[in-house]
Coordinates of C-alpha atoms in Angstrom, one line a residue:
M16 CA -13.8 12.9 -35.3
E17 CA -11.3 13.4 -38.1
S18 CA -7.7 12.5 -38.9
G19 CA -5.4 15.1 -37.4
N20 CA -7.5 15.8 -34.3
I21 CA -5.6 16.1 -31.0
V22 CA -7.1 13.8 -28.4
E23 CA -6.3 12.6 -24.9
Y24 CA -6.9 9.2 -23.3
I25 CA -6.0 7.6 -20.0
D26 CA -3.5 4.7 -20.0
R27 CA -2.2 3.2 -16.8
Q28 CA -3.3 6.1 -14.7
K29 CA -1.7 8.6 -17.0
I30 CA -3.2 11.0 -19.4
M31 CA -1.7 10.5 -22.9
C32 CA -1.8 13.0 -25.7
A33 CA -2.1 11.7 -29.3
V34 CA -3.1 12.6 -32.8
V35 CA -5.7 10.7 -34.9
L36 CA -4.0 9.1 -37.9
E37 CA -7.1 7.3 -39.2
V38 CA -10.7 6.7 -38.4
K39 CA -12.0 3.3 -39.6
N40 CA -14.8 1.0 -38.5
Q41 CA -15.5 2.9 -35.3
R42 CA -11.9 2.6 -34.3
L43 CA -9.2 5.2 -34.0
R44 CA -5.6 4.7 -35.0
L45 CA -3.5 7.1 -32.9
L46 CA 0.1 8.2 -32.7
T47 CA 1.0 9.1 -29.1
E48 CA 3.5 11.5 -27.6
S49 CA 5.7 8.5 -26.8
N50 CA 5.9 7.6 -30.6
R51 CA 3.6 4.6 -30.3
E52 CA 0.6 3.7 -32.5
V53 CA -2.5 2.4 -30.7
N54 CA -6.0 1.5 -31.8
L55 CA -8.8 2.7 -29.5
S56 CA -12.5 3.0 -29.4
P57 CA -13.7 6.6 -29.4
N58 CA -15.3 5.8 -26.0
R59 CA -11.8 5.5 -24.5
L60 CA -11.0 9.1 -25.2
A61 CA -10.9 11.4 -22.2
H62 CA -11.3 14.5 -24.3
T63 CA -11.1 15.6 -28.0
Y64 CA -9.7 19.1 -28.8
K65 CA -10.3 21.5 -31.7
T66 CA -6.5 21.6 -32.3
R67 CA -5.4 19.6 -35.3
L68 CA -2.1 18.6 -36.8
D69 CA -1.1 18.4 -40.4
L70 CA -0.3 14.7 -40.9
S71 CA 1.9 15.5 -43.9
M72 CA 4.5 17.0 -41.5
G73 CA 5.9 13.5 -40.9
R74 CA 5.9 11.2 -37.9
N75 CA 8.9 12.6 -36.0
K76 CA 7.7 16.2 -36.4
M77 CA 4.2 15.1 -35.1
V78 CA 5.7 13.4 -32.1
D79 CA 7.8 16.5 -31.3
T80 CA 4.8 18.7 -31.6
L81 CA 2.8 16.4 -29.3
K82 CA 5.5 16.6 -26.7
E83 CA 5.6 20.4 -27.0
I84 CA 1.8 20.5 -26.4
V85 CA 2.0 18.2 -23.4
G86 CA 4.8 20.5 -22.0
R87 CA 2.6 23.6 -22.3
R88 CA -0.4 21.9 -20.7
N89 CA 1.5 20.5 -17.8
A90 CA 3.1 23.9 -17.1
L91 CA -0.4 25.4 -16.8
I92 CA -1.5 22.9 -14.1
N93 CA 0.1 25.0 -11.4
N94 CA -2.4 27.7 -12.2
V95 CA -5.3 25.5 -11.2
D96 CA -6.1 25.8 -7.5
I97 CA -8.5 22.9 -7.0
K98 CA -8.9 23.5 -3.2
E99 CA -9.8 27.1 -3.8
L100 CA -12.3 26.2 -6.5
W101 CA -13.9 23.6 -4.1
E102 CA -14.2 26.2 -1.3
V103 CA -16.2 28.4 -3.7
L104 CA -18.2 25.7 -5.5
N105 CA -18.9 22.9 -2.9
T106 CA -22.1 24.5 -1.6
E107 CA -23.7 24.2 -5.0
Q108 CA -23.6 20.4 -5.3
E109 CA -24.1 20.5 -9.0
W110 CA -22.2 19.2 -12.0
I111 CA -19.9 21.7 -13.6
D112 CA -18.9 21.3 -17.3
L113 CA -15.3 21.5 -18.5
K114 CA -15.9 24.8 -20.4
T115 CA -17.3 26.5 -17.3
M116 CA -14.6 25.1 -15.0
T117 CA -11.9 26.2 -17.5
E118 CA -13.3 29.7 -17.5
F119 CA -13.2 29.8 -13.7
C120 CA -9.5 28.9 -13.8
F121 CA -8.4 30.8 -16.9
P122 CA -10.9 33.7 -17.5
D123 CA -8.9 35.3 -20.3
S124 CA -9.6 33.6 -23.6
P125 CA -9.0 29.9 -22.6
N126 CA -8.0 27.5 -25.4
D127 CA -7.4 23.7 -25.7
D128 CA -4.3 23.9 -23.7
H129 CA -6.2 25.5 -20.8
E130 CA -8.9 22.8 -21.0
S131 CA -6.4 20.1 -20.9
A132 CA -4.6 21.6 -18.0
V133 CA -7.9 21.6 -16.0
V134 CA -8.5 18.0 -16.9
R135 CA -5.0 17.0 -15.9
A136 CA -5.1 18.9 -12.6
F137 CA -8.4 17.4 -11.6
F138 CA -7.2 13.9 -12.7
K139 CA -4.2 14.3 -10.5
N140 CA -6.0 15.7 -7.4
R141 CA -9.3 13.8 -6.8
F142 CA -9.8 14.8 -3.2
Y143 CA -12.2 17.7 -3.9
F144 CA -14.3 16.8 -7.0
K145 CA -15.7 13.7 -8.7
F146 CA -14.3 13.7 -12.2
Q147 CA -16.2 12.3 -15.1
R148 CA -15.6 12.9 -18.8
D149 CA -15.8 16.7 -19.3
R150 CA -17.6 17.5 -16.0
F151 CA -16.9 17.8 -12.3
F152 CA -19.0 17.5 -9.1
P153 CA -17.8 18.9 -5.7
N154 CA -17.4 16.4 -2.9
T155 CA -18.9 17.1 0.5
Q156 CA -16.7 18.2 3.4
D157 CA -17.0 14.7 4.9
Q158 CA -16.0 13.0 1.6
V159 CA -13.0 15.3 1.3
E160 CA -11.8 14.5 4.8
R161 CA -12.2 10.8 4.3
K162 CA -10.3 10.9 1.0
I163 CA -7.5 12.8 2.5
A164 CA -7.3 10.5 5.5
H165 CA -7.3 7.5 3.1
E166 CA -4.5 8.9 1.1
R167 CA -2.4 9.6 4.2
E168 CA -3.0 6.0 5.4
A169 CA -2.0 4.7 1.9
A170 CA 1.2 6.8 2.0
R171 CA 1.9 5.5 5.5
R172 CA 1.4 1.9 4.4
N173 CA 3.6 2.3 1.4
R174 CA 6.3 3.8 3.6
I175 CA 6.1 0.9 6.1
I176 CA 6.3 -1.6 3.3
Q177 CA 9.3 0.1 1.6
E178 CA 11.3 0.9 4.7
G179 CA 10.4 -2.3 6.6
G180 CA 11.1 -4.5 3.6
D181 CA 14.5 -2.9 2.9
W182 CA 15.5 -3.2 6.6
L183 CA 14.5 -6.9 6.8
A184 CA 16.4 -7.6 3.7
N185 CA 19.5 -6.3 5.5
V186 CA 18.7 -8.3 8.6
I187 CA 19.0 -11.5 6.7
N188 CA 22.7 -10.8 6.0
D189 CA 23.5 -9.5 9.5
N190 CA 24.8 -12.0 12.0
D191 CA 23.8 -9.9 15.0
P192 CA 21.1 -7.4 13.9
L193 CA 19.9 -4.7 16.2
I194 CA 16.3 -3.4 16.2
P195 CA 16.2 0.4 15.8
E196 CA 13.5 2.2 17.8
D197 CA 11.6 3.0 14.6
K198 CA 11.5 -0.7 13.5
L199 CA 9.8 -2.0 16.7
E200 CA 6.4 -1.6 15.1
I201 CA 7.6 -3.7 12.1
V202 CA 8.9 -6.5 14.4
D203 CA 5.7 -6.5 16.5
L204 CA 3.6 -6.7 13.3
L205 CA 5.6 -9.6 11.9
N206 CA 5.4 -11.4 15.3
S207 CA 1.6 -11.2 15.2
F208 CA 1.7 -12.1 11.5
Y209 CA 3.6 -15.3 12.2
L210 CA 1.4 -16.2 15.2
F211 CA -2.0 -15.5 13.7
G212 CA -1.6 -15.6 9.9
R213 CA -4.7 -14.6 8.0
E214 CA -6.6 -13.8 11.2
H215 CA -4.2 -10.9 11.9
K216 CA -5.7 -7.6 11.0
N217 CA -2.6 -6.5 9.2
Y218 CA -2.0 -9.7 7.3
D219 CA -1.8 -8.1 3.9
L220 CA 0.6 -5.5 5.1
G221 CA 2.9 -8.1 6.7
R222 CA 2.9 -10.2 3.6
A223 CA 3.8 -7.1 1.5
I224 CA 6.7 -6.3 3.8
L225 CA 8.0 -9.8 3.5
A226 CA 7.6 -9.9 -0.2
R227 CA 9.7 -6.7 -0.6
A228 CA 12.3 -8.3 1.6
G229 CA 12.3 -11.5 -0.3
I230 CA 11.4 -13.6 2.8
D231 CA 9.2 -16.6 2.5
P232 CA 6.6 -16.3 5.3
D233 CA 6.2 -20.1 5.7
E234 CA 9.9 -21.2 5.4
E235 CA 12.0 -18.2 6.6
L236 CA 10.1 -15.9 8.8
F237 CA 10.5 -17.9 12.0
N238 CA 14.3 -17.9 11.6
V239 CA 14.3 -14.2 11.0
L240 CA 12.3 -13.7 14.2
I241 CA 14.8 -15.9 16.1
K242 CA 17.7 -13.8 14.7
L243 CA 15.9 -10.7 16.0
G244 CA 15.5 -12.2 19.4
V245 CA 11.7 -12.4 19.3
F246 CA 11.7 -16.2 19.7
R247 CA 14.1 -18.9 20.9
E248 CA 15.0 -21.8 18.5
N249 CA 12.8 -24.2 20.5
E250 CA 10.0 -21.8 21.3
N251 CA 6.6 -23.2 22.1
I252 CA 4.7 -21.0 19.7
D253 CA 1.3 -22.3 20.8
L254 CA 1.8 -20.7 24.2
Y255 CA 1.9 -17.3 22.5
R256 CA -0.7 -18.2 19.8
Y257 CA -3.3 -19.1 22.4
D258 CA -2.2 -16.5 25.0
I259 CA -1.2 -19.2 27.6
A260 CA 0.7 -17.7 30.6
T261 CA 4.4 -18.7 30.7
V262 CA 5.0 -17.5 34.3
F263 CA 3.2 -18.0 37.5
P264 CA 1.2 -15.1 38.9
D265 CA 2.7 -13.2 41.9
E266 CA 0.1 -14.6 44.3
V267 CA 1.1 -18.2 43.4
N268 CA 4.8 -17.4 43.9
E269 CA 4.1 -15.8 47.2
Y270 CA 2.0 -18.8 48.4
T271 CA 4.8 -21.2 47.3
T272 CA 7.4 -19.2 49.3
R273 CA 5.2 -19.3 52.4
L274 CA 4.6 -23.0 51.9
I275 CA 8.3 -23.8 51.6
A276 CA 9.1 -21.7 54.7
S277 CA 6.5 -23.6 56.7
S278 CA 7.4 -27.1 55.5
Q279 CA 11.1 -27.4 55.6
D280 CA 10.9 -30.9 57.0
S281 CA 9.2 -32.1 53.8
L282 CA 12.4 -31.2 51.9
D283 CA 14.6 -33.3 54.1
T284 CA 16.4 -35.9 51.8
T285 CA 18.0 -37.8 54.7
H286 CA 15.6 -40.8 54.3
R287 CA 15.5 -40.7 50.5
K288 CA 17.4 -42.9 48.2
D289 CA 19.1 -41.6 45.1
L290 CA 18.1 -43.7 42.1
T291 CA 19.2 -41.3 39.3
M292 CA 21.9 -43.8 38.2
L293 CA 19.3 -46.2 36.9
P294 CA 18.8 -46.4 33.1
L295 CA 15.6 -45.2 31.7
M296 CA 13.5 -46.3 28.7
T297 CA 11.4 -43.6 27.2
I298 CA 9.0 -43.5 24.3
D299 CA 9.6 -39.8 23.8
G300 CA 11.4 -38.8 20.5
Q301 CA 15.2 -38.3 20.4
M302 CA 14.9 -34.6 20.1
T303 CA 12.5 -34.1 23.0
L304 CA 13.5 -31.8 25.8
D305 CA 10.8 -33.2 28.2
F306 CA 11.0 -36.9 29.1
D307 CA 7.6 -37.5 30.6
D308 CA 6.7 -41.0 29.3
A309 CA 9.4 -43.2 30.7
I310 CA 10.0 -46.3 32.9
S311 CA 13.1 -47.4 34.8

């Protein structure tokens, strides 16, 4: 490793191109394509290339040159058909080095730009190959299918968070919000989230939606669900939380109807005295709706 070498490293899930300004005490001082200086261990490098820059050209010129190099390399990515490579190579189940893989993709005199394009393409698409420094290993058919399914689920989850969160944020400011057909799933999810909390299978998803909408799950969610017509203001939440029936079954209603029809005399109030004018004293709270502990 010498000053002037072009190198690449991974920073925040992005491949960065840089030139080595100085090698000192097993550390590299680099100038990146974004005109930043960073200090790295050589172990952080994803790849080192033969291409070198003349450090005497000046900082601005070096940054411009790095940007030109990155542009060329990114343009070559479209020539790397990873799925087609996998279809040819997956039966081998052997590690393939970067030089060989580059020759598969660019058979006519490949150079550093071609090698970088291969690295960038495989870094971007990780469905078909395991990717380690300068080598690749084809995934099995089952692994590929699971990775693709996982990616689709992640994309679906992100879409739900984004669209659901943005819609809820608008609901807060709407006096009479309507629930579109495509948001019924969101409302059902938030209903279950409120009732069951961490026990709900989609707890993390619900929390992410609320975070995007800026809604406090403990202080504000219940009022949002009231506004959406899911709950009434004085809803007995435990009935839903513990799946307690709120209506009598049909057979009970039918039996009651028959009982009333056969016992009309028992409903005769002729010999009853109306005492509803008497004052009551109750130990129930002032806000209660059910006075069941009282004397008159």
